[in-house]
CSV table of C-alpha atoms (C1' of nucleotides) in Angstrom, one decimal:
chain,number,residue,atom,x,y,z
A,9,UNK,CA,41.9,25.5,31.0
A,10,UNK,CA,43.5,27.9,33.1
A,11,UNK,CA,41.7,31.1,31.9
A,12,UNK,CA,39.4,31.2,34.9
A,13,UNK,CA,42.4,30.9,37.2
A,14,UNK,CA,44.3,33.6,35.3
A,15,UNK,CA,41.3,36.2,36.1
A,16,UNK,CA,41.1,35.0,39.7
A,17,UNK,CA,44.6,35.6,40.7
A,18,UNK,CA,44.6,38.8,38.7
A,19,UNK,CA,42.3,40.3,41.3
A,20,UNK,CA,45.0,39.9,43.9
A,21,UNK,CA,48.5,40.0,41.9
A,22,UNK,CA,49.8,41.4,38.5
A,23,UNK,CA,51.8,38.7,36.7
A,24,UNK,CA,53.0,38.9,32.9
A,25,UNK,CA,52.5,35.9,30.7
A,26,UNK,CA,55.8,34.4,31.5
A,27,UNK,CA,55.2,34.5,35.1
A,28,UNK,CA,51.8,33.2,34.9
A,29,UNK,CA,53.0,30.2,32.7
A,30,UNK,CA,55.5,29.5,35.6
A,31,UNK,CA,52.5,29.6,38.2
A,32,UNK,CA,50.2,27.7,36.3
A,33,UNK,CA,52.6,24.9,35.3
A,34,UNK,CA,52.3,22.8,38.3
A,35,UNK,CA,48.5,22.6,38.2
A,36,UNK,CA,46.7,19.5,36.9
A,37,UNK,CA,43.5,19.5,35.4
A,38,UNK,CA,41.1,16.8,37.2
A,39,UNK,CA,37.5,15.8,36.6
A,40,UNK,CA,35.6,14.8,39.6
A,41,UNK,CA,32.3,13.0,39.5
A,42,UNK,CA,29.1,14.1,41.6
A,43,UNK,CA,29.3,12.4,45.1
A,44,UNK,CA,33.2,11.7,44.7
A,45,UNK,CA,35.5,12.8,47.6
A,46,UNK,CA,38.4,14.9,47.1
A,47,UNK,CA,39.4,14.3,50.8
A,48,UNK,CA,37.8,12.3,53.7
A,49,UNK,CA,38.2,12.5,57.5
A,50,UNK,CA,41.5,11.3,58.7
A,51,UNK,CA,43.3,11.7,55.7
A,52,UNK,CA,46.2,14.1,55.1
A,53,UNK,CA,45.6,16.7,52.7
A,54,UNK,CA,48.3,16.9,50.3
A,55,UNK,CA,46.6,19.7,47.6
A,56,UNK,CA,45.0,22.7,47.2
A,57,UNK,CA,42.6,23.0,44.3
A,58,UNK,CA,40.9,25.9,42.2
A,59,UNK,CA,37.4,25.0,41.0
A,60,UNK,CA,37.0,25.7,37.3
A,61,UNK,CA,33.7,24.1,37.1
A,62,UNK,CA,31.1,22.3,39.5
A,63,UNK,CA,30.4,22.6,43.1
A,64,UNK,CA,31.8,21.3,46.2
A,65,UNK,CA,31.1,21.0,50.2
A,66,UNK,CA,33.6,21.1,52.7
A,67,UNK,CA,32.2,19.7,55.8
A,68,UNK,CA,32.9,18.3,59.4
A,69,UNK,CA,31.1,15.3,60.9
A,70,UNK,CA,30.5,16.4,64.2
A,71,UNK,CA,30.0,14.3,67.7
A,72,UNK,CA,26.3,13.8,67.0
A,73,UNK,CA,26.9,12.5,63.3
A,74,UNK,CA,25.4,15.7,61.6
A,75,UNK,CA,27.6,17.3,58.8
A,76,UNK,CA,28.6,21.0,59.6
A,77,UNK,CA,29.3,22.4,56.1
A,78,UNK,CA,32.5,24.9,56.5
A,79,UNK,CA,31.9,26.3,53.2
A,80,UNK,CA,30.7,25.5,49.6
A,81,UNK,CA,33.1,26.1,46.6
A,82,UNK,CA,31.8,26.8,43.2
A,83,UNK,CA,33.6,28.2,40.0
A,84,UNK,CA,36.5,30.5,41.0
A,85,UNK,CA,36.9,29.3,44.7
A,86,UNK,CA,39.8,27.7,46.3
A,87,UNK,CA,39.3,24.2,48.4
A,88,UNK,CA,41.5,22.6,50.7
A,89,UNK,CA,41.8,21.7,54.3
A,90,UNK,CA,44.2,24.3,55.3
A,91,UNK,CA,44.8,23.1,58.5
A,92,UNK,CA,45.5,19.6,57.5
A,93,UNK,CA,47.5,20.6,54.3
A,94,UNK,CA,49.7,23.2,56.5
A,95,UNK,CA,50.7,21.0,59.4
A,96,UNK,CA,50.2,17.7,57.5
A,97,UNK,CA,48.0,16.2,60.1
A,98,UNK,CA,45.0,14.1,59.6
A,99,UNK,CA,42.0,16.1,58.4
A,100,UNK,CA,39.0,16.8,60.3
A,101,UNK,CA,37.1,17.8,57.2
A,102,UNK,CA,35.8,15.9,54.1
A,103,UNK,CA,35.3,17.6,50.8
A,104,UNK,CA,32.9,16.2,48.4
A,105,UNK,CA,31.6,16.9,44.8
A,106,UNK,CA,27.8,18.1,44.9
A,107,UNK,CA,28.0,18.2,40.9
A,108,UNK,CA,30.2,16.7,38.0
A,109,UNK,CA,33.1,19.1,38.5
A,110,UNK,CA,36.6,20.1,37.0
A,111,UNK,CA,39.5,21.5,39.2
A,112,UNK,CA,42.9,22.4,38.8
A,113,UNK,CA,45.2,20.6,41.5
A,114,UNK,CA,48.4,21.6,42.9
A,115,UNK,CA,50.3,19.5,45.5
A,116,UNK,CA,52.0,20.7,48.6
A,117,UNK,CA,55.7,20.2,47.3
A,118,UNK,CA,54.7,22.2,44.1
A,119,UNK,CA,53.0,24.9,46.0
A,120,UNK,CA,56.3,25.3,48.3
A,121,UNK,CA,58.3,25.5,45.1
A,122,UNK,CA,56.3,28.2,43.9
A,123,UNK,CA,56.5,30.2,47.2
A,124,UNK,CA,60.4,30.0,47.0
A,125,UNK,CA,60.5,30.6,43.2
A,126,UNK,CA,57.9,33.6,43.0
A,127,UNK,CA,57.8,36.3,45.9
A,128,UNK,CA,54.6,37.3,44.2
A,129,UNK,CA,52.8,34.2,45.1
A,130,UNK,CA,53.5,34.9,48.7
A,131,UNK,CA,51.8,38.0,48.3
A,132,UNK,CA,49.0,36.3,46.4
A,133,UNK,CA,48.4,33.9,49.0
A,134,UNK,CA,48.7,36.3,51.7
A,135,UNK,CA,46.2,38.6,50.5
A,136,UNK,CA,43.6,35.8,49.4
A,137,UNK,CA,43.8,34.2,53.0
A,138,UNK,CA,43.3,37.8,54.4
A,139,UNK,CA,40.1,38.0,52.4
A,140,UNK,CA,38.9,34.6,53.4
A,141,UNK,CA,39.6,35.4,57.0
A,142,UNK,CA,37.6,38.8,57.0
A,143,UNK,CA,34.7,36.9,55.3
A,144,UNK,CA,34.8,34.2,58.0
A,145,UNK,CA,35.0,36.8,60.7
A,146,UNK,CA,32.0,38.4,59.4
A,147,UNK,CA,30.2,35.1,59.3
A,148,UNK,CA,31.1,34.5,62.9
A,149,UNK,CA,29.5,37.5,64.2
A,150,UNK,CA,26.6,37.0,62.2
A,151,UNK,CA,26.0,33.5,63.5
A,152,UNK,CA,26.5,34.5,67.1
A,153,UNK,CA,24.1,37.6,67.0
A,154,UNK,CA,21.2,36.6,64.3
A,155,UNK,CA,18.6,34.3,64.2
A,156,UNK,CA,18.4,31.6,61.9
A,157,UNK,CA,15.6,33.2,59.9
A,158,UNK,CA,18.0,36.3,59.2
A,159,UNK,CA,21.1,34.2,58.4
A,160,UNK,CA,19.0,32.0,56.0
A,161,UNK,CA,17.9,35.2,54.4
A,162,UNK,CA,21.5,36.8,54.3
A,163,UNK,CA,22.7,33.4,52.5
A,164,UNK,CA,20.3,33.7,49.7
A,165,UNK,CA,21.2,37.3,49.3
A,166,UNK,CA,24.7,37.0,49.4
A,167,UNK,CA,25.0,33.7,47.6
A,168,UNK,CA,22.1,33.6,45.3
A,169,UNK,CA,23.8,31.7,42.7
A,170,UNK,CA,25.2,29.2,44.8
A,171,UNK,CA,22.0,28.7,47.1
A,172,UNK,CA,20.0,27.7,43.7
A,173,UNK,CA,22.1,24.9,43.3
A,174,UNK,CA,21.9,23.5,46.8
A,175,UNK,CA,19.3,21.5,48.6
A,176,UNK,CA,17.7,22.8,51.8
A,177,UNK,CA,19.6,20.3,53.8
A,178,UNK,CA,22.8,21.5,52.4
A,179,UNK,CA,21.7,25.0,53.4
A,180,UNK,CA,20.8,24.2,56.8
A,181,UNK,CA,24.1,22.0,57.2
A,182,UNK,CA,25.8,25.4,56.4
A,183,UNK,CA,23.6,27.5,58.6
A,184,UNK,CA,23.9,25.0,61.7
A,185,UNK,CA,20.3,24.5,61.8
A,186,UNK,CA,17.8,21.6,61.2
A,187,UNK,CA,16.6,21.3,57.7
A,188,UNK,CA,13.0,20.8,59.1
A,189,UNK,CA,13.4,24.3,60.6
A,190,UNK,CA,14.7,25.7,57.3
A,191,UNK,CA,11.5,24.5,55.6
A,192,UNK,CA,9.6,26.3,58.4
A,193,UNK,CA,11.4,29.4,57.7
A,194,UNK,CA,10.6,29.2,54.1
A,195,UNK,CA,7.2,28.9,54.8
A,196,UNK,CA,7.1,31.7,56.9
A,197,UNK,CA,8.6,33.9,54.2
A,198,UNK,CA,6.4,32.7,51.7
A,199,UNK,CA,3.5,33.8,53.5
A,200,UNK,CA,4.7,37.3,54.0
B,6,UNK,CA,61.0,46.5,74.4
B,7,UNK,CA,61.0,44.2,71.4
B,8,UNK,CA,62.1,40.9,73.0
B,9,UNK,CA,58.6,39.5,73.1
B,10,UNK,CA,58.1,40.6,69.4
B,11,UNK,CA,61.5,38.9,68.4
B,12,UNK,CA,60.3,35.5,70.1
B,13,UNK,CA,57.0,36.0,68.5
B,14,UNK,CA,57.9,36.1,64.9
B,15,UNK,CA,60.8,33.7,65.3
B,16,UNK,CA,57.9,31.3,65.5
B,17,UNK,CA,57.0,31.8,61.9
B,18,UNK,CA,60.2,33.1,60.0
B,19,UNK,CA,64.0,33.3,60.7
B,20,UNK,CA,65.7,36.9,60.9
B,21,UNK,CA,69.1,37.7,61.6
B,22,UNK,CA,69.8,40.7,64.1
B,23,UNK,CA,70.0,43.1,61.3
B,24,UNK,CA,66.8,41.9,59.6
B,25,UNK,CA,65.1,42.2,62.8
B,26,UNK,CA,66.3,45.4,63.5
B,27,UNK,CA,64.9,46.9,60.1
B,28,UNK,CA,61.6,44.8,60.8
B,29,UNK,CA,61.3,46.4,64.4
B,30,UNK,CA,62.3,50.1,63.5
B,31,UNK,CA,58.8,51.2,62.4
B,32,UNK,CA,57.1,49.9,65.5
B,33,UNK,CA,56.3,52.4,68.3
B,34,UNK,CA,55.8,51.6,71.9
B,35,UNK,CA,52.5,52.9,73.2
B,36,UNK,CA,50.9,52.8,76.6
B,37,UNK,CA,47.1,52.4,76.9
B,38,UNK,CA,45.1,52.8,79.9
B,39,UNK,CA,42.2,50.5,80.9
B,40,UNK,CA,39.1,51.3,79.3
B,41,UNK,CA,40.8,53.3,76.6
B,42,UNK,CA,40.0,52.6,73.1
B,43,UNK,CA,42.6,51.8,70.2
B,44,UNK,CA,39.7,52.1,67.7
B,45,UNK,CA,36.0,52.9,67.6
B,46,UNK,CA,33.4,51.7,65.1
B,47,UNK,CA,33.2,54.0,62.2
B,48,UNK,CA,36.7,54.9,62.3
B,49,UNK,CA,39.2,53.7,59.4
B,50,UNK,CA,41.9,51.5,61.0
B,51,UNK,CA,45.3,52.7,60.1
B,52,UNK,CA,47.5,50.3,62.7
B,53,UNK,CA,48.3,47.0,63.6
B,54,UNK,CA,49.5,46.4,66.9
B,55,UNK,CA,51.6,43.6,69.0
B,56,UNK,CA,50.6,43.2,72.7
B,57,UNK,CA,53.6,43.4,74.9
B,58,UNK,CA,51.4,43.5,78.2
B,59,UNK,CA,47.9,43.8,79.1
B,60,UNK,CA,44.7,42.6,77.7
B,61,UNK,CA,42.4,43.9,74.9
B,62,UNK,CA,38.9,43.0,73.7
B,63,UNK,CA,38.0,43.3,69.7
B,64,UNK,CA,34.2,43.6,69.4
B,65,UNK,CA,31.2,44.5,67.3
B,66,UNK,CA,28.1,46.1,68.7
B,67,UNK,CA,25.2,44.1,67.1
B,68,UNK,CA,21.6,45.3,66.2
B,69,UNK,CA,20.4,44.6,69.5
B,70,UNK,CA,23.1,46.8,71.2
B,71,UNK,CA,24.8,43.7,72.5
B,72,UNK,CA,28.8,43.5,72.4
B,73,UNK,CA,30.0,40.3,70.3
B,74,UNK,CA,33.6,39.6,71.1
B,75,UNK,CA,35.4,38.6,68.0
B,76,UNK,CA,38.7,38.0,70.1
B,77,UNK,CA,40.6,38.8,73.2
B,78,UNK,CA,44.3,39.6,72.8
B,79,UNK,CA,46.7,39.3,75.6
B,80,UNK,CA,50.6,39.1,75.5
B,81,UNK,CA,51.8,38.0,72.3
B,82,UNK,CA,48.7,38.6,70.3
B,83,UNK,CA,48.4,40.9,67.5
B,84,UNK,CA,45.4,43.2,66.9
B,85,UNK,CA,43.7,45.2,64.3
B,86,UNK,CA,40.5,45.3,62.3
B,87,UNK,CA,42.0,43.6,59.4
B,88,UNK,CA,38.9,44.3,57.3
B,89,UNK,CA,39.1,47.9,57.8
B,90,UNK,CA,43.0,48.1,57.8
B,91,UNK,CA,43.2,46.2,54.5
B,92,UNK,CA,40.2,48.0,52.7
B,93,UNK,CA,40.7,51.4,54.7
B,94,UNK,CA,36.8,51.4,55.2
B,95,UNK,CA,35.1,52.4,58.1
B,96,UNK,CA,35.3,49.9,61.1
B,97,UNK,CA,32.6,47.8,62.2
B,98,UNK,CA,34.6,46.8,65.3
B,99,UNK,CA,35.8,48.3,68.4
B,100,UNK,CA,38.9,47.6,70.3
B,101,UNK,CA,39.3,48.6,74.0
B,102,UNK,CA,41.9,47.9,76.7
B,103,UNK,CA,40.6,45.7,79.6
B,104,UNK,CA,43.7,46.4,81.4
B,105,UNK,CA,46.6,49.0,81.8
B,106,UNK,CA,48.8,47.8,78.6
B,107,UNK,CA,51.7,48.1,76.6
B,108,UNK,CA,51.6,47.7,72.8
B,109,UNK,CA,53.9,48.0,69.6
B,110,UNK,CA,52.1,49.9,66.9
B,111,UNK,CA,52.9,49.9,63.2
B,112,UNK,CA,51.0,52.1,60.7
B,113,UNK,CA,49.7,51.0,57.4
B,114,UNK,CA,52.2,52.9,55.1
B,115,UNK,CA,55.2,51.5,57.3
B,116,UNK,CA,53.7,48.0,57.2
B,117,UNK,CA,53.5,48.1,53.4
B,118,UNK,CA,57.2,49.4,53.2
B,119,UNK,CA,58.0,46.3,55.2
B,120,UNK,CA,56.3,44.0,52.6
B,121,UNK,CA,58.2,45.6,49.6
B,122,UNK,CA,61.6,45.6,51.5
B,123,UNK,CA,61.5,42.3,53.1
B,124,UNK,CA,60.2,39.0,51.4
B,125,UNK,CA,60.4,37.3,54.5
B,126,UNK,CA,57.6,39.7,56.1
B,127,UNK,CA,55.5,38.6,53.3
B,128,UNK,CA,55.7,35.1,54.4
B,129,UNK,CA,55.5,36.0,58.3
B,130,UNK,CA,52.2,37.6,57.9
B,131,UNK,CA,50.9,34.8,55.3
B,132,UNK,CA,51.7,32.2,57.8
B,133,UNK,CA,50.3,34.0,60.7
B,134,UNK,CA,46.9,34.8,58.8
B,135,UNK,CA,46.7,31.2,57.9
B,136,UNK,CA,47.0,30.2,61.6
B,137,UNK,CA,44.5,32.6,62.7
B,138,UNK,CA,42.2,31.5,59.9
B,139,UNK,CA,42.6,27.8,61.1
B,140,UNK,CA,41.8,28.8,64.8
B,141,UNK,CA,38.6,30.7,63.5
B,142,UNK,CA,37.5,27.9,61.2
B,143,UNK,CA,37.6,25.7,64.2
B,144,UNK,CA,35.8,28.0,66.5
B,145,UNK,CA,33.0,28.5,63.5
B,146,UNK,CA,32.5,24.5,63.9
B,147,UNK,CA,32.5,24.5,67.6
B,148,UNK,CA,30.0,27.3,67.7
B,149,UNK,CA,27.6,25.9,65.3
B,150,UNK,CA,27.8,22.2,66.7
B,151,UNK,CA,28.2,22.5,70.5
B,152,UNK,CA,26.1,23.3,73.3
B,153,UNK,CA,27.1,27.0,75.4
B,154,UNK,CA,27.9,24.6,78.1
B,155,UNK,CA,30.6,22.8,76.0
B,156,UNK,CA,32.0,26.0,74.5
B,157,UNK,CA,32.3,27.5,78.1
B,158,UNK,CA,34.3,24.6,79.2
B,159,UNK,CA,36.3,24.4,76.1
B,160,UNK,CA,37.3,28.1,76.6
B,161,UNK,CA,38.5,27.7,79.9
B,162,UNK,CA,40.4,25.0,79.0
B,163,UNK,CA,42.0,26.4,75.8
B,164,UNK,CA,42.6,29.7,77.4
B,165,UNK,CA,42.8,29.5,80.9
B,166,UNK,CA,45.2,32.2,81.5
B,167,UNK,CA,43.0,34.8,79.4
B,168,UNK,CA,39.7,33.5,81.2
B,169,UNK,CA,41.2,34.3,84.6
B,170,UNK,CA,41.5,37.9,83.4
B,171,UNK,CA,38.0,38.2,82.2
B,172,UNK,CA,34.6,38.7,83.8
B,173,UNK,CA,31.7,36.3,83.0
B,174,UNK,CA,30.0,39.2,81.0
B,175,UNK,CA,33.3,39.1,78.9
B,176,UNK,CA,33.4,35.6,78.2
B,177,UNK,CA,29.8,35.4,77.7
B,178,UNK,CA,30.1,38.0,74.9
B,179,UNK,CA,32.7,35.9,73.2
B,180,UNK,CA,30.4,32.8,73.3
B,181,UNK,CA,27.4,34.7,72.1
B,182,UNK,CA,25.3,33.7,75.1
B,183,UNK,CA,23.6,35.8,77.9
B,184,UNK,CA,25.8,36.3,80.9
B,185,UNK,CA,23.1,35.0,83.3
B,186,UNK,CA,23.3,31.8,81.3
B,187,UNK,CA,26.9,31.7,81.9
B,188,UNK,CA,26.3,31.9,85.5
B,189,UNK,CA,23.9,29.0,85.5
B,190,UNK,CA,26.4,27.0,83.7
B,191,UNK,CA,28.9,27.7,86.3
B,192,UNK,CA,26.5,26.6,89.1
B,193,UNK,CA,25.8,23.4,87.3
B,194,UNK,CA,29.7,22.6,86.9
B,195,UNK,CA,30.3,23.3,90.7
B,196,UNK,CA,27.5,21.0,91.5
B,197,UNK,CA,29.2,18.4,89.7
C,20,DA,C1',6.8,1.7,34.1
C,21,DA,C1',8.1,0.6,38.9
C,22,DT,C1',10.8,1.0,42.7
C,23,DC,C1',13.5,3.1,45.8
C,24,DA,C1',16.0,6.8,47.9
C,25,DC,C1',16.4,11.5,49.0
C,26,DT,C1',14.1,15.8,49.6
C,27,DG,C1',10.6,18.9,51.4
C,28,DT,C1',6.7,19.9,54.7
C,29,DT,C1',3.9,19.9,58.7
C,30,DG,C1',2.6,19.3,63.6
C,31,DA,C1',3.3,17.9,68.4
C,32,DC,C1',6.3,18.2,71.8
C,33,DG,C1',10.7,19.2,74.4
C,34,DC,C1',15.0,21.3,75.6
C,35,DA,C1',18.6,25.0,75.4
C,36,DT,C1',18.9,29.5,76.0
C,37,DA,C1',16.9,34.5,76.2
C,38,DT,C1',14.6,37.8,78.9
C,39,DC,C1',13.5,40.1,82.9
C,40,DA,C1',13.1,41.4,87.5
C,41,DC,C1',15.4,41.4,91.8
C,42,DC,C1',18.9,40.6,95.1
C,43,DT,C1',23.8,40.1,96.7
C,44,DT,C1',28.7,40.6,96.2
C,45,DT,C1',32.5,42.9,94.7
C,46,DG,C1',35.2,46.7,93.3
C,47,DT,C1',36.4,51.7,92.8
C,48,DA,C1',36.1,56.5,93.4
C,49,DT,C1',35.7,60.0,96.5
D,22,DA,C1',34.7,55.1,105.4
D,23,DT,C1',30.9,55.6,102.3
D,24,DA,C1',28.6,55.3,98.2
D,25,DC,C1',27.9,53.9,93.7
D,26,DA,C1',28.8,51.3,89.8
D,27,DA,C1',29.7,47.0,88.1
D,28,DA,C1',29.6,41.9,88.5
D,29,DG,C1',27.6,37.9,89.8
D,30,DG,C1',23.5,34.9,90.8
D,31,DT,C1',18.7,33.0,90.8
D,32,DG,C1',13.9,32.0,89.8
D,33,DA,C1',9.9,32.7,86.7
D,34,DT,C1',8.6,32.9,82.3
D,35,DA,C1',9.1,33.3,77.1
D,36,DT,C1',10.9,31.6,72.6
D,37,DG,C1',13.9,29.8,69.0
D,38,DC,C1',14.9,25.8,67.4
D,39,DG,C1',15.7,20.7,67.9
D,40,DT,C1',13.7,15.9,67.6
D,41,DC,C1',10.5,12.9,66.0
D,42,DA,C1',7.0,10.9,62.9
D,43,DA,C1',4.3,10.8,59.2
D,44,DC,C1',3.5,11.7,54.8
D,45,DA,C1',3.9,13.9,49.8
D,46,DG,C1',6.7,15.1,46.3
D,47,DT,C1',10.9,14.5,43.3
D,48,DG,C1',14.5,12.3,41.0
D,49,DA,C1',17.4,8.6,39.8
D,50,DT,C1',18.1,3.6,38.5
D,51,DT,C1',16.7,-0.6,36.5
DNA sequence: AATCACTGTTGACGCATATCACCTTTGTAT
DNA sequence: ATACAAAGGTGATATGCGTCAACAGTGATT
C-alpha cells in the first residue's frame, strides 16, 4: 500500500523502518473514480495526497471560462493546492481524476504533527518543494520564450508516459493554446 | 547591517537573539556595483544572498539571444540560481546588479551547516520556498491566460516600487514581450 | 444496435504580438 | 559642453495563434 510512497521519499531523505512507519501512519488510502473531484474552486484545501495509481489534473478556470492546467499528476506525484492548503483560503484551483485512481491522503493537522515530531520531514518537504520550484521555473522560461510548437514537442519528450494518457484537449490546456492549434501542430509534425 | 534580514526571517520563523546571531554569523556583507554580475551563465552557483539595498535581475538568455527575466530582486528579496545551487551544475541563469547594491552572502557549505545546527532553518527555507512557489504558480497561470496588456498592468499594480526603478526594456523581458509592444501598451493606457 | 457526447481535424478569417526601420529623447562619460 | 550609448516611441508589415464553423471519428450508455 505504501511501497511506492516509501521509494518516493527515499529519493529525498533516509528513514529507517520505524521512522517510515511513523511517517506513513496518518496517510489514508482512498480510491477515486474517473471524473471525481478531489477539490473544487472555492473550497479550502485541507489535504495533500500522493498518487499510488491513476492520473489527475490540477487546473484553474480563467476569466474566459477556459481550463488552464497547472500540472498533471500520475503515479509518484504529490497533489494539493499548496496556496489554499498553506493559507487555508478558498482555492482558485480544482483537482479532478482523469482515470480511476488510488491515492494516499494526509490532512493538514496530521501533516503539521509530522513536521513537529520528525525534523527529517521538514527536510523532505523543503527539498521536494525546491525541486518542484526548479521545474516550474524552467517551464516559466520555456513558456515565455518558445513557440507552442516547440513546447508541445518538449512536453511529449519530457513526459511521454503522461502524454500518452491524455487527450489533445488536456495537453492544449497545459500548454495554454487552443486544441485546434495543437491539432495543426501534429499535422505539421506528421508531414515532416 | 543585519536588521533587515532579522525582520525578513521573523516573517517565517521565531528566533531569539542568540539563535539569530548563530544564523547571521556566516553571512558576509558585500557591495556590488551597478552592472556587475553575481553569477554568469555556465558558472556553478555557490551562494545565496539577501538584498539589503539595490536591485538585481535574474535572467536566462534564450535561443534567440533575448534576455528572459525570471525575477527582479530588490530590498528584502533573496537571490540565487536555486537549480545550480542545489545540484551544483552549471547555471543557465545570470544575475546582474541594476543599481549599486549591498547584499548579505552565505555560501553553500555554511548554509548546509545551518540546516544541520538549527532545525528552525529547515522550516524557514521550506516556508520561504513554498511562498516563492505559490507566487510563481500564480504567474504561470496569468502568463498563459492573460494578454500582455493585462500582465503589464498587473505588474505595475503588484510591484509599483520595483516597476518605477526599471526600464521598459527590463519589464518587457520579464513579461516575455517585445519592448516596442510595451511602448504601445503604454500609449494605449495613457489615451484612456 | 442506436444514440449521444466527446475528441480530433480542417479551413477561413481575425487579432495579438513580433519584427524591422527609423526617429527622438534621455542618460552617461569624457 | 559634447558626444555617444541606451531607452523610448511610432508606423508598416509579417506571423503565430485564436475563433468559429463544419464535419468525421471514437467511445460511452442504454
